[in-house]
PDB file of C-alpha atoms in Angstrom:
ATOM      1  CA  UNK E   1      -8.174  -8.500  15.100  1.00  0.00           C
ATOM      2  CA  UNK E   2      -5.290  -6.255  15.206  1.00  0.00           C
ATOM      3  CA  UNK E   3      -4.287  -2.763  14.220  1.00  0.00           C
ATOM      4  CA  UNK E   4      -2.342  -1.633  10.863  1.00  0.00           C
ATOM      5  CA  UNK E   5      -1.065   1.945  11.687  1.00  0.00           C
ATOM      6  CA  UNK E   6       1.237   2.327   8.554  1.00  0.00           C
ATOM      7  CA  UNK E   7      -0.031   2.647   5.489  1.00  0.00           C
ATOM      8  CA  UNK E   8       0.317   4.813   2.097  1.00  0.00           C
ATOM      9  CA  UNK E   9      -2.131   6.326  -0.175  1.00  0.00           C
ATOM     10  CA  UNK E  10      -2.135   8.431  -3.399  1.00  0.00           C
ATOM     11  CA  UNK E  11      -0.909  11.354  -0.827  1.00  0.00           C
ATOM     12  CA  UNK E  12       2.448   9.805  -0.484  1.00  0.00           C
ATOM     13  CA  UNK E  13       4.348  10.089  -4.304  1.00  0.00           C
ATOM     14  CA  UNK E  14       5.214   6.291  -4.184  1.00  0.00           C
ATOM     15  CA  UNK E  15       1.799   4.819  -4.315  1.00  0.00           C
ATOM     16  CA  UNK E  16      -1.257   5.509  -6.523  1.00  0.00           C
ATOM     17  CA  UNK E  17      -3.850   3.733  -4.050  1.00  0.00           C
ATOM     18  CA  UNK E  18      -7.209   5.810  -2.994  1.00  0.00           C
ATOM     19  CA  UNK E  19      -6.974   6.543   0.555  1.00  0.00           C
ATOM     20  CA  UNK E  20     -10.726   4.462   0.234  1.00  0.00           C
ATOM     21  CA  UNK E  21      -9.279   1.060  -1.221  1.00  0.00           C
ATOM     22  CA  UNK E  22      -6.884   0.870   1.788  1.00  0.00           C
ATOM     23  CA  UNK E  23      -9.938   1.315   4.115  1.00  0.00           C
ATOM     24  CA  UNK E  24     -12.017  -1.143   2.575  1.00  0.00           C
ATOM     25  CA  UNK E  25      -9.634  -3.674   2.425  1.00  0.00           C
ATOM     26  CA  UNK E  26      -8.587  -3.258   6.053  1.00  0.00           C
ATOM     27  CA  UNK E  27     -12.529  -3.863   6.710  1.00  0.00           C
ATOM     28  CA  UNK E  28     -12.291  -6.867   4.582  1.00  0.00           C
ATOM     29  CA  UNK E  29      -9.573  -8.276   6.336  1.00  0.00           C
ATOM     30  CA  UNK E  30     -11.331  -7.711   9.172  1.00  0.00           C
ATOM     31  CA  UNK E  31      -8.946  -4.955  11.298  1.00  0.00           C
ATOM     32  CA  UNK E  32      -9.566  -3.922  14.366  1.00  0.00           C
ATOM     33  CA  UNK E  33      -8.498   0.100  12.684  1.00  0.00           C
ATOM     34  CA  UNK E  34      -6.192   1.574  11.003  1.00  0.00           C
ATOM     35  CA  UNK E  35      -3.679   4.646  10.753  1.00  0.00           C
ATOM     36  CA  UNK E  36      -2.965   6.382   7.269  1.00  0.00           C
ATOM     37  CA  UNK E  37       0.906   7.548   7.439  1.00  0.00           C
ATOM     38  CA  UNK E  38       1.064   9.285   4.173  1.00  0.00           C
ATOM     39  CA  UNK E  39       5.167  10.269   3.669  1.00  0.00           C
ATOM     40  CA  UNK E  40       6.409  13.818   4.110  1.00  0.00           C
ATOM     41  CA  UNK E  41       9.806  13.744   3.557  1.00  0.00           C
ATOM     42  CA  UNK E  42      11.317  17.320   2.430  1.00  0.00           C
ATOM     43  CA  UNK E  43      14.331  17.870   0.991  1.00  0.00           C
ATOM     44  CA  UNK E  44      14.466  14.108  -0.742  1.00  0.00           C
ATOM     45  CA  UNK E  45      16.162  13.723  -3.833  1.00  0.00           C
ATOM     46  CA  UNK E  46      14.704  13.300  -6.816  1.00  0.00           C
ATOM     47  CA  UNK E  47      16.736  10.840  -8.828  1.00  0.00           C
ATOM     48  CA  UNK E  48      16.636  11.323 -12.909  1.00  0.00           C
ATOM     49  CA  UNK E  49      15.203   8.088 -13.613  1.00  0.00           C
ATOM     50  CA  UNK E  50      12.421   7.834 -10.887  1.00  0.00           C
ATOM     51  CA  UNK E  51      11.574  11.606  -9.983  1.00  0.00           C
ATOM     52  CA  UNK E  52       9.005  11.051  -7.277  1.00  0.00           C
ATOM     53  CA  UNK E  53       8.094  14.039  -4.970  1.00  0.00           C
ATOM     54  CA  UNK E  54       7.449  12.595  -1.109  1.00  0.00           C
ATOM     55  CA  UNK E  55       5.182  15.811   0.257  1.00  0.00           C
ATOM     56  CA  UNK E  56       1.744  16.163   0.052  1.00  0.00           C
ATOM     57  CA  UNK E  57      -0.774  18.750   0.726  1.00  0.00           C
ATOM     58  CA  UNK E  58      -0.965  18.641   4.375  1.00  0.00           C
ATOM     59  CA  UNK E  59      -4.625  21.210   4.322  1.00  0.00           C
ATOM     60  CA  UNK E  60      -6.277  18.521   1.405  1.00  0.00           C
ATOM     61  CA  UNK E  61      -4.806  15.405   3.468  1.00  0.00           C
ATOM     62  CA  UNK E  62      -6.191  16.369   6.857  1.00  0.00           C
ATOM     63  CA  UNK E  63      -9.368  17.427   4.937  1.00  0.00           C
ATOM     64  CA  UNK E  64      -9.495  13.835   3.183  1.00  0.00           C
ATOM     65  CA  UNK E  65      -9.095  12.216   6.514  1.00  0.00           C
ATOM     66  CA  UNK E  66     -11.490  13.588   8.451  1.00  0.00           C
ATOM     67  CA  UNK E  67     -14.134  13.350   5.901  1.00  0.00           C
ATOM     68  CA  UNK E  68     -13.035   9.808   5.758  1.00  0.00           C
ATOM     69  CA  UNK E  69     -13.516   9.217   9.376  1.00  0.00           C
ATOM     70  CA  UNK E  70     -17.066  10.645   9.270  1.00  0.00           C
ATOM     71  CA  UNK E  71     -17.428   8.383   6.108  1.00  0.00           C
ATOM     72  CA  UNK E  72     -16.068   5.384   8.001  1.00  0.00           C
ATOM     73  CA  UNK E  73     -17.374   5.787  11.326  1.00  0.00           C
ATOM     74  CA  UNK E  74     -19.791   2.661  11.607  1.00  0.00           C
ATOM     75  CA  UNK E  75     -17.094   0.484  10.101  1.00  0.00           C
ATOM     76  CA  UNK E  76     -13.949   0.939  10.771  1.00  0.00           C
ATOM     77  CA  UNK E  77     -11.406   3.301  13.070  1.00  0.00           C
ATOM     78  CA  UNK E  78      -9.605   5.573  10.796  1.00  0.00           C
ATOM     79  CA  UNK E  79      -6.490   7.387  12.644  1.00  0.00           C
ATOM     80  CA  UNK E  80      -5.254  10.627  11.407  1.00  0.00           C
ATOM     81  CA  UNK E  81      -1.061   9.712  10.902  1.00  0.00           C
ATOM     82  CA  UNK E  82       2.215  11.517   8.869  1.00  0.00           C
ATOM     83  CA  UNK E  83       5.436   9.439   8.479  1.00  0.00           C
ATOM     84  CA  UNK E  84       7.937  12.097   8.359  1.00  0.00           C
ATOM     85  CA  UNK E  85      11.248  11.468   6.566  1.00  0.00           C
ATOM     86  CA  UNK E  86      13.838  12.444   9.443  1.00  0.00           C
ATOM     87  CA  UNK E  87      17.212  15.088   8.842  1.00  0.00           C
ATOM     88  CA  UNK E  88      18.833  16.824  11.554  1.00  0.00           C
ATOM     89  CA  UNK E  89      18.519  20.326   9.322  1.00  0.00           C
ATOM     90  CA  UNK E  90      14.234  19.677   9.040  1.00  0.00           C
ATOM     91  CA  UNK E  91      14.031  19.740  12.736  1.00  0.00           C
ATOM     92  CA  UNK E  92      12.177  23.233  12.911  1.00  0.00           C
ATOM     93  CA  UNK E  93      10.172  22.429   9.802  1.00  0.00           C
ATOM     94  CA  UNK E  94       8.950  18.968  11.318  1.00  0.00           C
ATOM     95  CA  UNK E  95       7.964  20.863  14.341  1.00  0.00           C
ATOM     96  CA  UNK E  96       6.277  23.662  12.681  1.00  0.00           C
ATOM     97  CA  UNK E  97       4.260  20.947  10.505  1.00  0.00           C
ATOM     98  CA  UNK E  98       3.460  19.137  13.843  1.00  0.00           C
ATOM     99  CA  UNK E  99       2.263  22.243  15.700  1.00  0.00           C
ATOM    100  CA  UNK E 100      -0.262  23.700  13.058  1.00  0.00           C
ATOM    101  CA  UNK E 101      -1.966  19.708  12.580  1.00  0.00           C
ATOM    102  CA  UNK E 102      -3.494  17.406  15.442  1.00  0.00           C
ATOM    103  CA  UNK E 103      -1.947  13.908  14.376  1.00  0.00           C
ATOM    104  CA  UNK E 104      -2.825  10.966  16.293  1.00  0.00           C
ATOM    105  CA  UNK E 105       0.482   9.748  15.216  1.00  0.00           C
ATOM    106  CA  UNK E 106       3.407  10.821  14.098  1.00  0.00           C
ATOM    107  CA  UNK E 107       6.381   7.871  12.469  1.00  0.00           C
ATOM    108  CA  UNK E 108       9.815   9.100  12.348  1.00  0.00           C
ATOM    109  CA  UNK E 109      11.662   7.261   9.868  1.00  0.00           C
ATOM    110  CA  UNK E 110      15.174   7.251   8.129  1.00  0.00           C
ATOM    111  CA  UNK E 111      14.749   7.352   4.348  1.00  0.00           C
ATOM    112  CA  UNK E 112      17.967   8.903   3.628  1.00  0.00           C
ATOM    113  CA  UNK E 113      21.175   9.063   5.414  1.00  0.00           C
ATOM    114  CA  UNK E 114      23.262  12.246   4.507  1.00  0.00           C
ATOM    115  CA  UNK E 115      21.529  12.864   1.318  1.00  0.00           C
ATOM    116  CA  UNK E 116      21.410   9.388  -0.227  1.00  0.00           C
ATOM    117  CA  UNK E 117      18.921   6.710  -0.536  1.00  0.00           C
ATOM    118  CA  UNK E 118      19.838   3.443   0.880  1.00  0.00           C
ATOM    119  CA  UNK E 119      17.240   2.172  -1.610  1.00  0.00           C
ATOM    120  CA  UNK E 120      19.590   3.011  -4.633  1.00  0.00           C
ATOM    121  CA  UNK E 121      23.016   0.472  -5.389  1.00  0.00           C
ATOM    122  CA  UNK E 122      25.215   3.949  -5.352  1.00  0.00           C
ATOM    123  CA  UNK E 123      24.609   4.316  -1.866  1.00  0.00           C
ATOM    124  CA  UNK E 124      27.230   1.349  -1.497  1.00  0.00           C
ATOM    125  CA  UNK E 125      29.907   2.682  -3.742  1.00  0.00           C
ATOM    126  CA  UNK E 126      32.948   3.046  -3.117  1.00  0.00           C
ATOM    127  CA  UNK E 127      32.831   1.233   0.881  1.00  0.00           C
ATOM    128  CA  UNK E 128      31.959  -2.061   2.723  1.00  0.00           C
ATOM    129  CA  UNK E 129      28.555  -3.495   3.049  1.00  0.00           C
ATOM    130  CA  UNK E 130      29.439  -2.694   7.011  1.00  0.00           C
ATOM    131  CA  UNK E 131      30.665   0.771   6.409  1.00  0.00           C
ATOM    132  CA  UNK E 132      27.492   1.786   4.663  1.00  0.00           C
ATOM    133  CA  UNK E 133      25.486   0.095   7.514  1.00  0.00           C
ATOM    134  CA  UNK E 134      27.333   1.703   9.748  1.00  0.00           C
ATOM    135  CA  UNK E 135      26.553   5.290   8.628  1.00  0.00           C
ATOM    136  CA  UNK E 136      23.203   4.116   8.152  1.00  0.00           C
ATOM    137  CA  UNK E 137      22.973   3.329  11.822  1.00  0.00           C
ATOM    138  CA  UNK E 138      24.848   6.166  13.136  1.00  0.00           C
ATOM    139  CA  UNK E 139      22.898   9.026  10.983  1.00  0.00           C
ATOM    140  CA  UNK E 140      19.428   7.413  13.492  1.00  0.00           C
ATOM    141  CA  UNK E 141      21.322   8.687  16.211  1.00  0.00           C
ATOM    142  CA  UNK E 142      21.958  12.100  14.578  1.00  0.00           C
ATOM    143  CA  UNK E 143      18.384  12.190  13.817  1.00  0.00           C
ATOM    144  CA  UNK E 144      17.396  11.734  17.339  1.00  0.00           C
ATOM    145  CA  UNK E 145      19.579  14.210  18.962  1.00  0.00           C
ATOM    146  CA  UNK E 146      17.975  16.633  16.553  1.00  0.00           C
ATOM    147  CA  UNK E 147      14.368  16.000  16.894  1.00  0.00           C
ATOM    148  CA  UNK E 148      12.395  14.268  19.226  1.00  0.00           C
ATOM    149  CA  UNK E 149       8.843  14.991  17.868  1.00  0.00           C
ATOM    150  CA  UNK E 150       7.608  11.368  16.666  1.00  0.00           C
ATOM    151  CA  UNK E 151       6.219   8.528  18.853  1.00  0.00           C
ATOM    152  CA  UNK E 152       8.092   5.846  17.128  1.00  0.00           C
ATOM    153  CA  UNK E 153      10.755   5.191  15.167  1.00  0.00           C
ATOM    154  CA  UNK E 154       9.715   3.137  11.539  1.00  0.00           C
ATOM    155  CA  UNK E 155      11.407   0.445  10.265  1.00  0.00           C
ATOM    156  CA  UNK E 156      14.623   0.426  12.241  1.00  0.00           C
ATOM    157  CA  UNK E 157      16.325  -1.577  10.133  1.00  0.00           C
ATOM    158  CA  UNK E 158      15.073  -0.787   6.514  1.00  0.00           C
ATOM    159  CA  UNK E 159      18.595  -0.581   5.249  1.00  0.00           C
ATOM    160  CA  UNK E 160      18.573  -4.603   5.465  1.00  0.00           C
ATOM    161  CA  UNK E 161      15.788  -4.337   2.406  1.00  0.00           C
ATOM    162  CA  UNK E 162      17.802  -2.624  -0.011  1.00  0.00           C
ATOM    163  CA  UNK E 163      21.999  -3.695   1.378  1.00  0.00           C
ATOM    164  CA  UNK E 164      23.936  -5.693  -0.839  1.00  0.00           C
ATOM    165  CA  UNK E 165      23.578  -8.727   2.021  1.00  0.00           C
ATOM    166  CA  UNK E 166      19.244  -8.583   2.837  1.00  0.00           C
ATOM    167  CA  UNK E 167      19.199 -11.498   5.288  1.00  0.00           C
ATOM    168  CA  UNK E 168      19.420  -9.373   8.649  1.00  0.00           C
ATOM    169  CA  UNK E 169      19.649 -12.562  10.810  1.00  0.00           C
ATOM    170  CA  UNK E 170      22.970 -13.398   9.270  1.00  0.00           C
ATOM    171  CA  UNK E 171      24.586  -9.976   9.871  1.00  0.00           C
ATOM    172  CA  UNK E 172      22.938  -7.782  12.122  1.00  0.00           C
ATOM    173  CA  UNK E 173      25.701  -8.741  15.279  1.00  0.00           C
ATOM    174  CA  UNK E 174      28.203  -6.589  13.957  1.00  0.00           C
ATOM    175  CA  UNK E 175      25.894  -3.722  14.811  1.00  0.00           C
ATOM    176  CA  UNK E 176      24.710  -4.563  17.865  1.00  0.00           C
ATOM    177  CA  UNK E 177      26.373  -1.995  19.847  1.00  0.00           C
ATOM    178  CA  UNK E 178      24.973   1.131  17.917  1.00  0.00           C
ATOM    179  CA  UNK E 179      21.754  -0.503  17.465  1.00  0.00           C
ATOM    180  CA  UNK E 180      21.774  -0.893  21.305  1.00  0.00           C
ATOM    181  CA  UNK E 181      21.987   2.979  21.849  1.00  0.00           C
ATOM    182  CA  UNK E 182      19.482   3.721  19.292  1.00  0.00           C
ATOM    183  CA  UNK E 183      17.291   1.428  21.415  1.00  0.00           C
ATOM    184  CA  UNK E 184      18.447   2.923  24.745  1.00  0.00           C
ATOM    185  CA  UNK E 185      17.922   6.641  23.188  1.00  0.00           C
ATOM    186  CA  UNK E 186      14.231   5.749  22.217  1.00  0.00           C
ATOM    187  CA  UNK E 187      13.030   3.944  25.660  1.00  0.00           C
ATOM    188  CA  UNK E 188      14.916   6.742  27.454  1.00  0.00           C
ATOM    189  CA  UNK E 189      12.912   9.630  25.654  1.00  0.00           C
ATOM    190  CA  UNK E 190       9.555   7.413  26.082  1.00  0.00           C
ATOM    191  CA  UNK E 191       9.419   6.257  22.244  1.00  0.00           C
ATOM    192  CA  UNK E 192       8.337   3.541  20.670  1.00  0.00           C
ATOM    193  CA  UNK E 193       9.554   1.242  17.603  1.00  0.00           C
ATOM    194  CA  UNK E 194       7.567  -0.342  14.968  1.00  0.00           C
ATOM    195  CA  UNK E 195       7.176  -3.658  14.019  1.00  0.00           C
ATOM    196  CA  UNK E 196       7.165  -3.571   9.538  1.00  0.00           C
ATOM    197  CA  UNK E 197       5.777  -6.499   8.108  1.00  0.00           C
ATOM    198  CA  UNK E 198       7.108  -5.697   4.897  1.00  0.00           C
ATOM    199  CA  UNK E 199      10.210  -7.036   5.316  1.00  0.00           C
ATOM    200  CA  UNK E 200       8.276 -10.753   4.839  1.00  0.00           C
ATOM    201  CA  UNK E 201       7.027  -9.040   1.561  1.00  0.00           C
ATOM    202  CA  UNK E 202      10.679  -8.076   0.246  1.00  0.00           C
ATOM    203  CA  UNK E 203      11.848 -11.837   0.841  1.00  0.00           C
ATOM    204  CA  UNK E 204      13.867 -11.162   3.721  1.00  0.00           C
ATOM    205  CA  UNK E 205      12.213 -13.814   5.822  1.00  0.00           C
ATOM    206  CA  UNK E 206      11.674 -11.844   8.945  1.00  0.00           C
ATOM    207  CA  UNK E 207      10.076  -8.249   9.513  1.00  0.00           C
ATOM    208  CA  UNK E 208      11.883  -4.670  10.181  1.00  0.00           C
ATOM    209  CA  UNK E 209      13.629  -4.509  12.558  1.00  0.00           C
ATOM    210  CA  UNK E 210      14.028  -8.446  12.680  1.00  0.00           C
ATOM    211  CA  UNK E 211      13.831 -10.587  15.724  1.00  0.00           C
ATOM    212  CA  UNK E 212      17.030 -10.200  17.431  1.00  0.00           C
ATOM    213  CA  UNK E 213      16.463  -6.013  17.925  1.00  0.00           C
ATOM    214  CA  UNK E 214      12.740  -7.038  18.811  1.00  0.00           C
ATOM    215  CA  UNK E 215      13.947  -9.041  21.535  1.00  0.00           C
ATOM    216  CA  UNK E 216      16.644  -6.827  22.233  1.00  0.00           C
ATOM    217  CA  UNK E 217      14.204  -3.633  22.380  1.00  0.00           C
ATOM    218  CA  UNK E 218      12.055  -5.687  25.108  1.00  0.00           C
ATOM    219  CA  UNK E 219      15.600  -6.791  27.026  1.00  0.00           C
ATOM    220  CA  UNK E 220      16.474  -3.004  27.876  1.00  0.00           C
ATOM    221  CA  UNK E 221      12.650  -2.049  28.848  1.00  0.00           C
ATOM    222  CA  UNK E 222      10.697  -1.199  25.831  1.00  0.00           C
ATOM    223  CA  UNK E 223       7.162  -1.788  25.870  1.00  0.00           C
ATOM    224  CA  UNK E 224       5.705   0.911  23.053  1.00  0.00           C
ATOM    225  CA  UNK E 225       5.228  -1.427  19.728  1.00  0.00           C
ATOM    226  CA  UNK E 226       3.112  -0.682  16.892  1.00  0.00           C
ATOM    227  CA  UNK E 227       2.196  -2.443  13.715  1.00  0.00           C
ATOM    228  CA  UNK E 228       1.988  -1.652  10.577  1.00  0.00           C
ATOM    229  CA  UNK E 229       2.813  -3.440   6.941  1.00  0.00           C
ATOM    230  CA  UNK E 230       3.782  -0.645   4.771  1.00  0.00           C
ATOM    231  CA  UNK E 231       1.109  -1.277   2.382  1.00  0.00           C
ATOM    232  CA  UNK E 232       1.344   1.311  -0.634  1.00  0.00           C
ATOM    233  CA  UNK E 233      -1.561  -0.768  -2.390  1.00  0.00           C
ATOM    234  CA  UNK E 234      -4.352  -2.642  -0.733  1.00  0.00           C
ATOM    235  CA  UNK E 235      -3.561  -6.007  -1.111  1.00  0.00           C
ATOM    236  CA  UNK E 236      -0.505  -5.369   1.070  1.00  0.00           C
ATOM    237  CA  UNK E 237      -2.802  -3.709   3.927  1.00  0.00           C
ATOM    238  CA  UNK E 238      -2.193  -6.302   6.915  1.00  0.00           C
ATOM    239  CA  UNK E 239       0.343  -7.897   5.022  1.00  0.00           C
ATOM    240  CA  UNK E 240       1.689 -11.394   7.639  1.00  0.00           C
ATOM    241  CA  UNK E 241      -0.374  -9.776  10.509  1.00  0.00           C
ATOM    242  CA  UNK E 242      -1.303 -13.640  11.083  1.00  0.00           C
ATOM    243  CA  UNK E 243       2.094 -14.226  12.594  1.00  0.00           C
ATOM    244  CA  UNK E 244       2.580 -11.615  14.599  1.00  0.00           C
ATOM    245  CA  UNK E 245       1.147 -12.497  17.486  1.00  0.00           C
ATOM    246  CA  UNK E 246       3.506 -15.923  17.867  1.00  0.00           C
ATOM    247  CA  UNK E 247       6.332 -14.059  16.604  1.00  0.00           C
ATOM    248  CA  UNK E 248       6.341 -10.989  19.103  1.00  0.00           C
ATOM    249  CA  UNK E 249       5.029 -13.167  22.139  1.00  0.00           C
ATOM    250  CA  UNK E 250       8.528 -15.108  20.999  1.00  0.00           C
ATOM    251  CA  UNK E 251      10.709 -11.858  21.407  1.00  0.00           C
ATOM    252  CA  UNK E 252       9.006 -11.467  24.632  1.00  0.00           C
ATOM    253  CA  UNK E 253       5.747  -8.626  24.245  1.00  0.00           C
ATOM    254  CA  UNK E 254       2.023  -9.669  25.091  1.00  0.00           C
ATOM    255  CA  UNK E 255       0.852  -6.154  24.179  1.00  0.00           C
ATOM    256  CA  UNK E 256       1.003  -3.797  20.805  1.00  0.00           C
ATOM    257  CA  UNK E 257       0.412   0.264  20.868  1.00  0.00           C
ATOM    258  CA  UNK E 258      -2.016   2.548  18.917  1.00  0.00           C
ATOM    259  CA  UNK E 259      -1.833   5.874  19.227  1.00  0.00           C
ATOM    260  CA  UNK E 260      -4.941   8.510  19.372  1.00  0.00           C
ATOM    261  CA  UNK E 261      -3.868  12.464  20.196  1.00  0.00           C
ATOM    262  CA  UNK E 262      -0.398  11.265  20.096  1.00  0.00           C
ATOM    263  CA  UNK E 263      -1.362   9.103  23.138  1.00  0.00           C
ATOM    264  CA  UNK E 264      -0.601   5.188  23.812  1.00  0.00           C
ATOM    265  CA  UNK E 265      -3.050   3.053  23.866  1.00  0.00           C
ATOM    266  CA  UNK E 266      -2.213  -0.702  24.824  1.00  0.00           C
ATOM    267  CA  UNK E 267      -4.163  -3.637  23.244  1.00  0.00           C
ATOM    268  CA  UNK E 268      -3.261  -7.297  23.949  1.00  0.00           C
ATOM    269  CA  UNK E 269      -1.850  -9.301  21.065  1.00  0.00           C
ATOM    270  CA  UNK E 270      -4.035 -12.577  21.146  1.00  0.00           C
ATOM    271  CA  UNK E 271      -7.690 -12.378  23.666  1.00  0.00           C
TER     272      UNK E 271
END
């Protein structure tokens, strides 16, 4: 009975899923609650090929949602969420989205990393897989000296989905030192990470951020962990939540977070 507090709907350009099918299958699945974390991400590039627009309506959305949670109320916790696509230059507009809507929780995540999407192969022209890593890992930093506005950070690691090596577990040493900061930055400003099951669905055999930076986050202090799957359709909503619980009482936690008013709320993993 757990928590899924990242999920898409037809609000975020990269899924076509009702905001309703995503409920009703976390109620199938029997969930605890969940968070819809539709993606705002301005100033994202809009390839040729695959032109999709990540900004939505953020009047209709909060509309949707509350009606949503009046619809839901009997059944199922329904939490009010954005997943904003973090820049350094959308600092102000971030926090001018954040002040005019009352979130219960607000994802920062790293989409792009000076312009380009890690998701498409020219991302790794022209360098070294660790080069491009690298950068990848270094523009988090830039976005948290920028803006601090977000109560965790998504999918630390998402790079390892999309980089021309996917298995983190074989790699991810040769970053250790910047992903150390990154963790260091986020415990130090009181912010959480996320735990992304879809890294089981992309085949990489482990979730995002994998294992080692779990472990690693609860090493230096961090106790602020939420869970989400990343589900853009609704057979993905909850996706490997049935290992969780062994897997992050491995890397040390016995607790995961949901947030409500942009507060922490602690819930043990197994009762």
């Amino acid at each position: 009975m757990l928590w899924d507090t990242h999920m898409h709907t037809n609000f975020s350009g990269d899924s076509s899923s009702t905001p309703e099918s995503m409920i009703e299958a976390a109620i199938t699945k029997g969930l605890s609650g969940i968070c819809l974390t539709d993606h705002m991400d301005y100033d994202f590039p809009l390839p040729p090929k695959d032109p999709v627009i990540f900004e939505f309506d953020p009047d209709a959305y909060e509309q949707k949602v509350r009606e949503l949670q009046r619809q839901y109320a009997d059944q199922l916790p329904v939490r009010y969420g954005i997943e904003l696509g973090l820049q350094p230059h959308l600092a102000k507009k971030h926090a001018k989205l954040l002040q005019a809507y009352s979130y219960d929780f607000v994802i920062g995540s790293s989409h792009l990393v000076h312009g380009k999407d890690p998701y498409y192969a020219d991302y790794y022209e022209g360098r070294t897989e660790e080069e491009a890593y690298l950068e990848y890992f270094h523009s988090i930093l830039e976005n948290i000296r920028a803006f601090t506005d977000f109560d965790v950070y998504g999918h630390l690691d998402y790079i390892m989905r999309y980089g021309p090596n996917r298995n983190a577990n074989d790699s991810f040493g040769k970053y250790a030192d910047v992903t150390d900061e990154i963790l260091k930055q986020l415990i130090g400003l009181g912010k959480g990470i996320e735990v992304n099951t879809a890294g089981w669905k992309y085949g990489l055999g482990h979730p995002n951020p994998c294992e080692d930076v779990l472990k690693r986050y609860r090493e230096l202090g961090g106790e602020i962990l939420t869970l989400g799957a990343d589900a853009h359709q609704p057979e993905h909503v909850a996706y490997g939540f049935d290992r969780l619980p062994q897997l992050l009482q491995s890397c040390g936690f016995s607790y995961y977070t949901v947030f409500k008013n942009r507060k922490a709320e602690f819930f043990p993993l197994e009762k």
